[in-house]
Coordinates of C-alpha atoms and ligand atoms in Angstrom, one line a residue:
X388 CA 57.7 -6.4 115.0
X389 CA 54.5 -8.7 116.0
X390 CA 55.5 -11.4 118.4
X391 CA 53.8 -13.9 119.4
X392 CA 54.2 -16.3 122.6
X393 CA 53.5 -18.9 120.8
X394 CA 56.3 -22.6 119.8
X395 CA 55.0 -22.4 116.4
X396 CA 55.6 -18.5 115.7
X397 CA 59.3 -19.2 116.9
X398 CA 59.4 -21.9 114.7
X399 CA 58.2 -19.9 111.7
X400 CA 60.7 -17.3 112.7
X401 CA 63.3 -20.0 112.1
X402 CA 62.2 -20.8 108.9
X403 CA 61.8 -17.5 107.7
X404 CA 65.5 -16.6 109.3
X405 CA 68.0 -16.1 106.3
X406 CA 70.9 -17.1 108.4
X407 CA 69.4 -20.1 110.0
X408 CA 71.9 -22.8 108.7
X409 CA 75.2 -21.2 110.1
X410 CA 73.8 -22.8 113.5
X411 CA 74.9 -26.3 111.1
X412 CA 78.6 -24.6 111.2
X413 CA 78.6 -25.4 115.5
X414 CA 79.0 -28.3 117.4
X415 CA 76.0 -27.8 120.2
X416 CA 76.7 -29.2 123.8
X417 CA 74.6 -32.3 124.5
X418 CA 72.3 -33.4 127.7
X419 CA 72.8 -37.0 129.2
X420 CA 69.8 -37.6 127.1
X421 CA 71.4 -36.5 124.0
X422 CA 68.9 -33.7 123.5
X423 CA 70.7 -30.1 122.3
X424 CA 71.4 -27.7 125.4
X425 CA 69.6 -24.2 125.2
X426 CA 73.3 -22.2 125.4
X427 CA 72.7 -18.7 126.1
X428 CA 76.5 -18.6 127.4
X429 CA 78.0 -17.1 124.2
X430 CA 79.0 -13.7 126.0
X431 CA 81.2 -15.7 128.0
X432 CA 82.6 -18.5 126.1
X433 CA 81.1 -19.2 122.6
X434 CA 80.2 -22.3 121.4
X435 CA 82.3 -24.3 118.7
X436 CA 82.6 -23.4 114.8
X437 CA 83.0 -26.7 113.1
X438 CA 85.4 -24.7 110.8
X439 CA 87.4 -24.0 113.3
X440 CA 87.9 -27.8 114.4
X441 CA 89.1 -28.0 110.7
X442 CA 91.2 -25.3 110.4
X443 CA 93.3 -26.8 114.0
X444 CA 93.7 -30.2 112.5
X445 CA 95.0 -28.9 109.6
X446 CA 97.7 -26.8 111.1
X447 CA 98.4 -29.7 113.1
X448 CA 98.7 -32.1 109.9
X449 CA 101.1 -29.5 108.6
X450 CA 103.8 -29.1 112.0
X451 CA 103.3 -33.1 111.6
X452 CA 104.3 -33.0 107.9
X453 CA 106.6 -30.0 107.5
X454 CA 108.1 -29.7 110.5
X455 CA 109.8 -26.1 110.1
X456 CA 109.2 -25.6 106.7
X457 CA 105.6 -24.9 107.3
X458 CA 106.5 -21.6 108.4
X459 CA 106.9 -21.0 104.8
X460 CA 104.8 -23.9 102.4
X461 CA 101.2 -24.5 101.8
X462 CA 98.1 -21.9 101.8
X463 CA 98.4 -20.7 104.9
X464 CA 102.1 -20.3 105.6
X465 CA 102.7 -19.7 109.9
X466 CA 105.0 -17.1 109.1
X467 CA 102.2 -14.6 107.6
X468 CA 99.1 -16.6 109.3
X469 CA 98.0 -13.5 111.7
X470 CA 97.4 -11.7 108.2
X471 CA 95.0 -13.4 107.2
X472 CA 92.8 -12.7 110.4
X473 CA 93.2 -8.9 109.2
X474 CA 90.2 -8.8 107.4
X475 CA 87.7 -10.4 109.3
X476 CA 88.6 -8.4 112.0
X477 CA 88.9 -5.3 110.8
X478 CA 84.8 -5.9 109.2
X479 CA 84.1 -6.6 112.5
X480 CA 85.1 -3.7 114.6
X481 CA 85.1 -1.6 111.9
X482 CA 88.6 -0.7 111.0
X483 CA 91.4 -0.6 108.0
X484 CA 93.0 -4.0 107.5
X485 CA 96.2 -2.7 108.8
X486 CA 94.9 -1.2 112.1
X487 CA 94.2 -4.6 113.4
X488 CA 95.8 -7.1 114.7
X489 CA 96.3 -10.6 116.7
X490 CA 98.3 -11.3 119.8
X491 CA 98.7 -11.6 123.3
X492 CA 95.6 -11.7 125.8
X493 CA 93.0 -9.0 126.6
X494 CA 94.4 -7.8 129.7
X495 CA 98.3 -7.9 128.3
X496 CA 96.8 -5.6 125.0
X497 CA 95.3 -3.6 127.3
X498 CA 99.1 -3.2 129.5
X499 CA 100.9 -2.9 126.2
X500 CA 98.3 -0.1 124.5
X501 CA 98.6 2.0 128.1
X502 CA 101.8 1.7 127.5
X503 CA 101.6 3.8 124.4
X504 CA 98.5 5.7 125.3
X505 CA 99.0 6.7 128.7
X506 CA 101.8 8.8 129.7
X507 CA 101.0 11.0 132.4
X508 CA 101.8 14.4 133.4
X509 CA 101.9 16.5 137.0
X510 CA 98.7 18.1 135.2
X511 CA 97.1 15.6 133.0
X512 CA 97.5 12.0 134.6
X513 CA 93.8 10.7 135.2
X514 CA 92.6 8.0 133.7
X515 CA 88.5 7.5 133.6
X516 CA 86.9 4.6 133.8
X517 CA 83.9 2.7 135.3
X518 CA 83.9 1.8 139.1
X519 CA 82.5 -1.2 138.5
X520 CA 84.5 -2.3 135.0
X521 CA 85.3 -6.0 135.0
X522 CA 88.2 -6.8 137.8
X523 CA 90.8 -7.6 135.5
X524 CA 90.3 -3.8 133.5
X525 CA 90.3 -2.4 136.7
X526 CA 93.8 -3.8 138.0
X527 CA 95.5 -3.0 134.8
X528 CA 94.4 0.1 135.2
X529 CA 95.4 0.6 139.3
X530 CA 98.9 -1.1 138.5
X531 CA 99.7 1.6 135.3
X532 CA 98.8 4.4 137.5
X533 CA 101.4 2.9 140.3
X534 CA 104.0 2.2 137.7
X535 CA 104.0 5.5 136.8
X536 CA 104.3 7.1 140.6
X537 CA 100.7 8.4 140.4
X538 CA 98.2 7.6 143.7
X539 CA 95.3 5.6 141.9
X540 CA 92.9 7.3 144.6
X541 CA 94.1 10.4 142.9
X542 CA 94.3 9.5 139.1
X543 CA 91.6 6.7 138.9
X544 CA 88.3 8.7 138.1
X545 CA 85.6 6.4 138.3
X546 CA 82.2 6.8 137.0
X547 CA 79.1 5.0 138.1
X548 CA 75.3 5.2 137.5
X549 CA 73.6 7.2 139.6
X550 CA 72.3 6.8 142.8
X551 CA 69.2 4.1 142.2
X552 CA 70.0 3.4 138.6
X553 CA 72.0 0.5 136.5
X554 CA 72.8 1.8 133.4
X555 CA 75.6 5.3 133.3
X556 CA 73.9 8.0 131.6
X557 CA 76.1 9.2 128.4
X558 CA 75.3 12.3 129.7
X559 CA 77.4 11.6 132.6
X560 CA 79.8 10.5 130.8
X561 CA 79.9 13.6 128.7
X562 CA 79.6 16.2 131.8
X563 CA 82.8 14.0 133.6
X564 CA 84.7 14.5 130.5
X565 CA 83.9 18.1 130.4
X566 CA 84.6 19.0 133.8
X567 CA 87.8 16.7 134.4
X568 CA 89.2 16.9 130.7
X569 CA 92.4 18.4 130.9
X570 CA 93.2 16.2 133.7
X571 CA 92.6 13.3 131.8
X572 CA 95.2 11.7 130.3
X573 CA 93.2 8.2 129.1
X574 CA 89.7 7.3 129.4
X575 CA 89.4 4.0 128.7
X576 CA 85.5 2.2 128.6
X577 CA 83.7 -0.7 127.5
X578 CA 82.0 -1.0 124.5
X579 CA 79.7 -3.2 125.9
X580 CA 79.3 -3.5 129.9
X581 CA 80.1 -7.2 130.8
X582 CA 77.2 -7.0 133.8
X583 CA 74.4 -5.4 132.3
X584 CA 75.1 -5.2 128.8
X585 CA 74.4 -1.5 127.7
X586 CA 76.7 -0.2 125.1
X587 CA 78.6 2.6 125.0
X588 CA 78.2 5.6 123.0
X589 CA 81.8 5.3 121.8
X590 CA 81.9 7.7 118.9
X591 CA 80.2 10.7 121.1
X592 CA 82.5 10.0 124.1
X593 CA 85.7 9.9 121.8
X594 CA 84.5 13.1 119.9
X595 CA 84.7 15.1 123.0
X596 CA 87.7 13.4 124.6
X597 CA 89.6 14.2 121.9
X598 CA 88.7 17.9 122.3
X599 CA 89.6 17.9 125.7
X600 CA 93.6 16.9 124.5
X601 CA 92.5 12.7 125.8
X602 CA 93.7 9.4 124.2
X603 CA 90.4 7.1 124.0
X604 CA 90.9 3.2 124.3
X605 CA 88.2 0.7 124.3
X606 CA 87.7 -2.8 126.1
X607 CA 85.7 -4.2 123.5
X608 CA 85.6 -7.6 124.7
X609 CA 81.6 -7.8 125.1
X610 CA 81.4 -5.6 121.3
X611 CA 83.5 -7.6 119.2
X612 CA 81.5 -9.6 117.1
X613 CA 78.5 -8.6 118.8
X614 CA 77.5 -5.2 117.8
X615 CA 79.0 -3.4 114.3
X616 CA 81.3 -0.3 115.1
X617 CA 83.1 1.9 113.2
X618 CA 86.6 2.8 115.3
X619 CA 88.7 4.0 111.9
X620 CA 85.8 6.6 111.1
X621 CA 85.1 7.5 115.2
X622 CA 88.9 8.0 115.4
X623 CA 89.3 6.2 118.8
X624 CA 93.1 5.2 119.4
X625 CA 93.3 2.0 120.5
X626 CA 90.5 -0.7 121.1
X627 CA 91.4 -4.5 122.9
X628 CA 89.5 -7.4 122.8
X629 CA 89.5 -11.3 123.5
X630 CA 87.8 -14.0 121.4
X631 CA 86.8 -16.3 123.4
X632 CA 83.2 -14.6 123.8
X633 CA 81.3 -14.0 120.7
X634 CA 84.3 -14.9 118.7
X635 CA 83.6 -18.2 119.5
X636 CA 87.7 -18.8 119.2
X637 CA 87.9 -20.7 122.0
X638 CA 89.1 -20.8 125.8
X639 CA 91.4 -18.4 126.4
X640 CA 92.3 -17.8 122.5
X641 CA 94.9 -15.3 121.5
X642 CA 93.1 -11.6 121.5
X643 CA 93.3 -8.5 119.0
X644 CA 93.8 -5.0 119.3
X645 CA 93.1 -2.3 117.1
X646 CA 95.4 1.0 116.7
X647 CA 94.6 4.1 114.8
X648 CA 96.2 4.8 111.4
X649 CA 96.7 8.5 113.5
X650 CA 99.7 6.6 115.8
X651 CA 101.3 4.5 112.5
X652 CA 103.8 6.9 112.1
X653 CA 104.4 8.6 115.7
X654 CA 108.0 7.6 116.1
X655 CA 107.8 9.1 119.8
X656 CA 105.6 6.7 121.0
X657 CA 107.0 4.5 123.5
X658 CA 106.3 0.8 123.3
X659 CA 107.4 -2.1 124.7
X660 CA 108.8 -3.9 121.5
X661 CA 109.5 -7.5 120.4
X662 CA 110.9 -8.9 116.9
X663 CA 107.5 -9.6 115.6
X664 CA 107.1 -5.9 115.6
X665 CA 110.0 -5.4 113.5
X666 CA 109.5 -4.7 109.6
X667 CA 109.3 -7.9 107.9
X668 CA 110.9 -7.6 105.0
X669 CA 114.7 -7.4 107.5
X670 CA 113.4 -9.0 110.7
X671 CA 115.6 -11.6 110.0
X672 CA 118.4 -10.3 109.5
X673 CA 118.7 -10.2 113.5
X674 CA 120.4 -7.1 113.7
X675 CA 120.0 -4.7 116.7
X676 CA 118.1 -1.5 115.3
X677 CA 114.4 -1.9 116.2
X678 CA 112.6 -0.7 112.7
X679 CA 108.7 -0.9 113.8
X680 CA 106.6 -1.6 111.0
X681 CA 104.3 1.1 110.2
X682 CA 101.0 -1.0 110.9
X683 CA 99.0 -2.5 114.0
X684 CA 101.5 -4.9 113.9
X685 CA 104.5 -2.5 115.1
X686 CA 102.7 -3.6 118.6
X687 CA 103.3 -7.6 118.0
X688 CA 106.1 -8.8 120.5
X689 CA 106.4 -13.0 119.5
X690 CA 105.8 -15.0 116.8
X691 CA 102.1 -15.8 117.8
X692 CA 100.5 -19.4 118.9
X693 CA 99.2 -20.7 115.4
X694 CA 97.3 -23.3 116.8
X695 CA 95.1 -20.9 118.1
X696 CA 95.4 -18.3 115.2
X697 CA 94.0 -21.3 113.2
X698 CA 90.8 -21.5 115.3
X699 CA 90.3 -17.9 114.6
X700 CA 90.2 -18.1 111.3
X701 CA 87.8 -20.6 111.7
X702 CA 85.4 -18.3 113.6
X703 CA 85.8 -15.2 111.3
X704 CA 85.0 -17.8 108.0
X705 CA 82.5 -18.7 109.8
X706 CA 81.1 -15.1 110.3
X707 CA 82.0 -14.7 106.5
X708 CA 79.6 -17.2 106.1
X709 CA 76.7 -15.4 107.9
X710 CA 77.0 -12.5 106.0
X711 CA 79.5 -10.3 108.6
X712 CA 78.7 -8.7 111.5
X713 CA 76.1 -6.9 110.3
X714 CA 74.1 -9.5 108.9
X715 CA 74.3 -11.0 112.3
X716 CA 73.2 -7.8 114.1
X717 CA 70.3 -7.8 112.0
X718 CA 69.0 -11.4 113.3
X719 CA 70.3 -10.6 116.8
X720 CA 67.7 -7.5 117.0
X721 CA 64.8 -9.8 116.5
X722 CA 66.2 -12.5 118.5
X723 CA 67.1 -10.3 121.6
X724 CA 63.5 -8.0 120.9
X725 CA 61.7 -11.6 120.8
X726 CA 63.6 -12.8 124.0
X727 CA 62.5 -8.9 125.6
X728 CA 59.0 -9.4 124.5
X729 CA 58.2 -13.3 126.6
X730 CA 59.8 -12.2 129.2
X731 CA 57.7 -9.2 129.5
X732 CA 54.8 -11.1 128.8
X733 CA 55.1 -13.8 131.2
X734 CA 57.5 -13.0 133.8
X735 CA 57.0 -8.9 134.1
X736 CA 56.2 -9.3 137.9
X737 CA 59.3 -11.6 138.5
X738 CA 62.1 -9.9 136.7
X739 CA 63.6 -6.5 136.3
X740 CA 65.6 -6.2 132.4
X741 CA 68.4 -4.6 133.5
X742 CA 69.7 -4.2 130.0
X743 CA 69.0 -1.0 128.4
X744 CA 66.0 -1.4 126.0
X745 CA 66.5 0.2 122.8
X746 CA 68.7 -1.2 120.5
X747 CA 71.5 1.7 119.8
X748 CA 72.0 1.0 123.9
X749 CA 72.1 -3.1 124.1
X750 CA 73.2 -5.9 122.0
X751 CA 72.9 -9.9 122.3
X752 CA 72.7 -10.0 126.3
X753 CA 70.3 -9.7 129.0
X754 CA 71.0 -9.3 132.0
X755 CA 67.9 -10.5 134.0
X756 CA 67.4 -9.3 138.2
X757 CA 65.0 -11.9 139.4
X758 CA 62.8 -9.7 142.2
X759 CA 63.0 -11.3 145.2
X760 CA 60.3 -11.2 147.4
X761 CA 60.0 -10.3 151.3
X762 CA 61.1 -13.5 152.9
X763 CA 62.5 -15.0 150.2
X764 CA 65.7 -16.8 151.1
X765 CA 68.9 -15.6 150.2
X766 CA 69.6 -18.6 148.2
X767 CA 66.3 -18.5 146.2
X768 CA 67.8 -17.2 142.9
X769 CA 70.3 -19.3 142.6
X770 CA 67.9 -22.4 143.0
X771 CA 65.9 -21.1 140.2
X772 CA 69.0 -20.9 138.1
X773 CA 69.7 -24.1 139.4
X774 CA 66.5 -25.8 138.0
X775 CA 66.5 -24.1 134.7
X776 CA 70.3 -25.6 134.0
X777 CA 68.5 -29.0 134.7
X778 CA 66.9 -28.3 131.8
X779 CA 69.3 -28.1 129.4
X780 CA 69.7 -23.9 129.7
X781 CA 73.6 -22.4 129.9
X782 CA 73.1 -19.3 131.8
X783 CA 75.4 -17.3 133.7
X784 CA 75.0 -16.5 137.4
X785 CA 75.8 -13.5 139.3
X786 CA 75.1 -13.4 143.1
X787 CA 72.5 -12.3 144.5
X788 CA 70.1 -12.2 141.8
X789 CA 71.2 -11.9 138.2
X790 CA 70.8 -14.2 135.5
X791 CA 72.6 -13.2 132.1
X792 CA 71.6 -14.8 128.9
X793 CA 73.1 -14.1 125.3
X794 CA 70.9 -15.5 122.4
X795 CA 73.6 -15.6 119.7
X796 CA 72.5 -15.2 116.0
X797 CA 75.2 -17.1 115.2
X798 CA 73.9 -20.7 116.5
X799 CA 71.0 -20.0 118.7
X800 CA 67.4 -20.0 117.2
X801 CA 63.9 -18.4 118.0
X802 CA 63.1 -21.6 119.0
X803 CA 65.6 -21.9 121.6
X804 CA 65.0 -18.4 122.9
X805 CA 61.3 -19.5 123.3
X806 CA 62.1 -23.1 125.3
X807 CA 64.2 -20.6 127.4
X808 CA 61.7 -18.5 128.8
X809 CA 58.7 -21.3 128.7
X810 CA 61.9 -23.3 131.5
X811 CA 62.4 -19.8 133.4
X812 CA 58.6 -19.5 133.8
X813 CA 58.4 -22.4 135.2
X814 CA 60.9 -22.4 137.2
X815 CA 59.9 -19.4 138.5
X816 CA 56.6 -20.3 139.7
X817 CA 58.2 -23.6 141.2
X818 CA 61.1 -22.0 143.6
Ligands
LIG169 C1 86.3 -11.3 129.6 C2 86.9 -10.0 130.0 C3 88.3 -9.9 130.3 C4 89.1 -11.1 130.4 O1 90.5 -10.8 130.3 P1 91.5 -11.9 129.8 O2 92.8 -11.1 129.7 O3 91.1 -12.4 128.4 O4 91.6 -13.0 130.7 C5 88.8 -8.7 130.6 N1 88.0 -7.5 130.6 C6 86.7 -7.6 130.3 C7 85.9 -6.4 130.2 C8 86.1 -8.8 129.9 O5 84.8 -8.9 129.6

């Protein structure tokens, strides 16, 4: 692709953009002045479907209405509703309709999968994953390996980049899992790395896992709706994620979780069960013989929180919209290659990419190390982060230097990602 650093070639990016209205389907945060923010904050909480407004309102009109009975009455009965989120989500991560599924958080999926998928042995009772993965991964993690009477300094492996580096080589991966495989009982990565945004090679990583007698899980929290993936065909048992981030379901929304056909039928795998799990068709008859269904939904423990079911349904008819997930990986090449290409021409002595730069190895996010320079002070990045929020850019900041941006080909346009770098530029040269 030919970019140019030029407003107007952004602008006739937008025009020529096939999916340039679905940024209509969001409600965009204002400034004081009433001018549209540049919100490059979609890996961490996505920005409003109008849809998804709707959808809430309506749900709400029918408690309001029906009282009970709207468990049963109207198009979207409550007792079915996380069906219908079956499809969208299973486009999305790439998986049968009735390997996916709604409820819970993130971090409880992840508690309730391990409880299914790891089960350590004397010999096998590692469990792999990155030193640096996001906190709450890593206590889950620490707090199974406890609960199980296993020494986390013993049965945590964790891998890291090497020495000098940001991104871990899948080669390393590969070599860990070879070395350490029959000691592994779970590895359990990222699909996409929350700091630096590389994604994982998931499908090469399960292959050999699975060789080496592993259960694969995924923390897809930064993949889901970001990058396409194909988990039924790569085999991977289980897969977590929330949808608050490019789900654009809202803060703290209810999460989904993806299990492998494989495990349907496995009737000796423990689980920590509810009644939701229970076959339908006799869950009601409240008798005492757990019967799991023979679907994601075996995993389900309550009857989940419409309200916020409702809103994600919003967000996937929203995606529908766009064309699915792949549709919107095809605009967020060109938006993240533009993004790559101003910041390379104009701020290549100020700022390290630390994302991976080829496009099986990154998605929507940047993650951007400003250089500081000798005798720079300590608090230099953050007052450059400072001035570009001034204006009007939602960024995220890491201490000491990092600046993470996510243009979203959902609602954020060439245009925006141009104004974005033109306001780091300066600000760069200003601080
Ligand atoms: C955002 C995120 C979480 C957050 O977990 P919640 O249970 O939704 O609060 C966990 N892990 C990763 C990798 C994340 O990116």
């Amino acid at each position: 692709m030919n970019y140019q650093n030029t407003l107007e070639f952004a602008q006739k990016m937008d025009l020529q953009d096939p999916i340039a209205a679905i940024r209509n389907e969001f409600t965009i945060p204002k400034m004081a002045d009433g001018t549209q923010e540049i919100y490059l904050c979609g890996n961490s909480l996505g920005l409003q479907p109008k849809l998804a407004a709707e959808y809430v309102r309506r749900e709400l009109e029918q408690w309001a209405q029906l009282g009970v009975k709207g468990h049963f009455s109207g198009d979207f009965p409550w007792m079915p509703y996380h069906e219908f989120l079956a499809e969208g989500f299973a486009d999305i991560v790439g998986a049968k309709t009735d390997e996916v599924v709604s409820m819970n958080t993130l971090t409880a999926n992840l508690h309730f999968m391990m409880v299914s998928f790891y089960r350590p042995t004397q010999t096998r009772h590692k469990i792999l994953i990155e030193e640096h993965a996001f906190p709450s991964d890593h206590y889950a993690v620490e707090s199974q390996v406890k609960f199980h009477g296993f020494d986390p300094d013993e049965s945590m492996l964790l891998i890291k980049p090497r020495e000098g580096e940001e991104i871990i080589r899948n080669e390393d991966i590969l070599e860990l899992i070879e070395k350490e495989g029959d000691s592994i009982a779970l590895v359990m990565l990222p699909g996409v790395q929350y700091y630096t945004g590389q994604v994982f090679d998931m499908q090469s990583i399960t292959r050999l896992a699975h060789e080496k007698g592993c259960n694969v899980g995924f923390d897809l929290a930064h993949a889901a709706g970001n990058i396409p993936m194909q988990l039924h065909d790569w085999n991977v048992d289980f897969a977590c994620w929330c949808t608050y981030k490019y789900l654009n379901s809202g803060p703290g929304s209810v999460a989904g979780c993806f299990v492998h056909q494989n495990h349907h039928h496995d009737e000796n795998l423990p689980r920590f069960a509810g009644w939701w799990g229970h076959d339908k068709m006799s869950r009601f008859k409240m008798e005492n013989k757990f019967k799991p269904m023979k679907s994601a939904e075996a995993w389900q423990l309550s009857n989940p929180p419409v309200l916020s079911l409702a809103a994600i349904r919003g967000s996937l008819d929203t995606i529908k919209k766009a064309g699915g997930i792949k549709s919107l990986r095809e605009k967020a090449l060109k938006l993240s290659g533009y993004m790559r290409f101003l910041l390379e021409t104009e701020l290549a002595d100020d700022i390290d990419i630390l994302t991976p730069s080829d496009a099986t190895s990154s998605g929507s996010q940047l993650s951007l190390a400003l250089k500081l320079r000798p005798g720079d002070s300590a608090e230099r990045g953050k007052q450059i982060f400072d001035a570009i929020e001034e204006k009007g850019v939602t960024g995220d900041w890491r201490y000491p230097n990092v600046i993470r941006v996510a243009p979203v080909p959902q609602y954020n346009s060439f245009e925006d990602v141009y104004q974005f770098v033109q306001i780091l530029s300066a600000a760069v040269k200003n601080n």
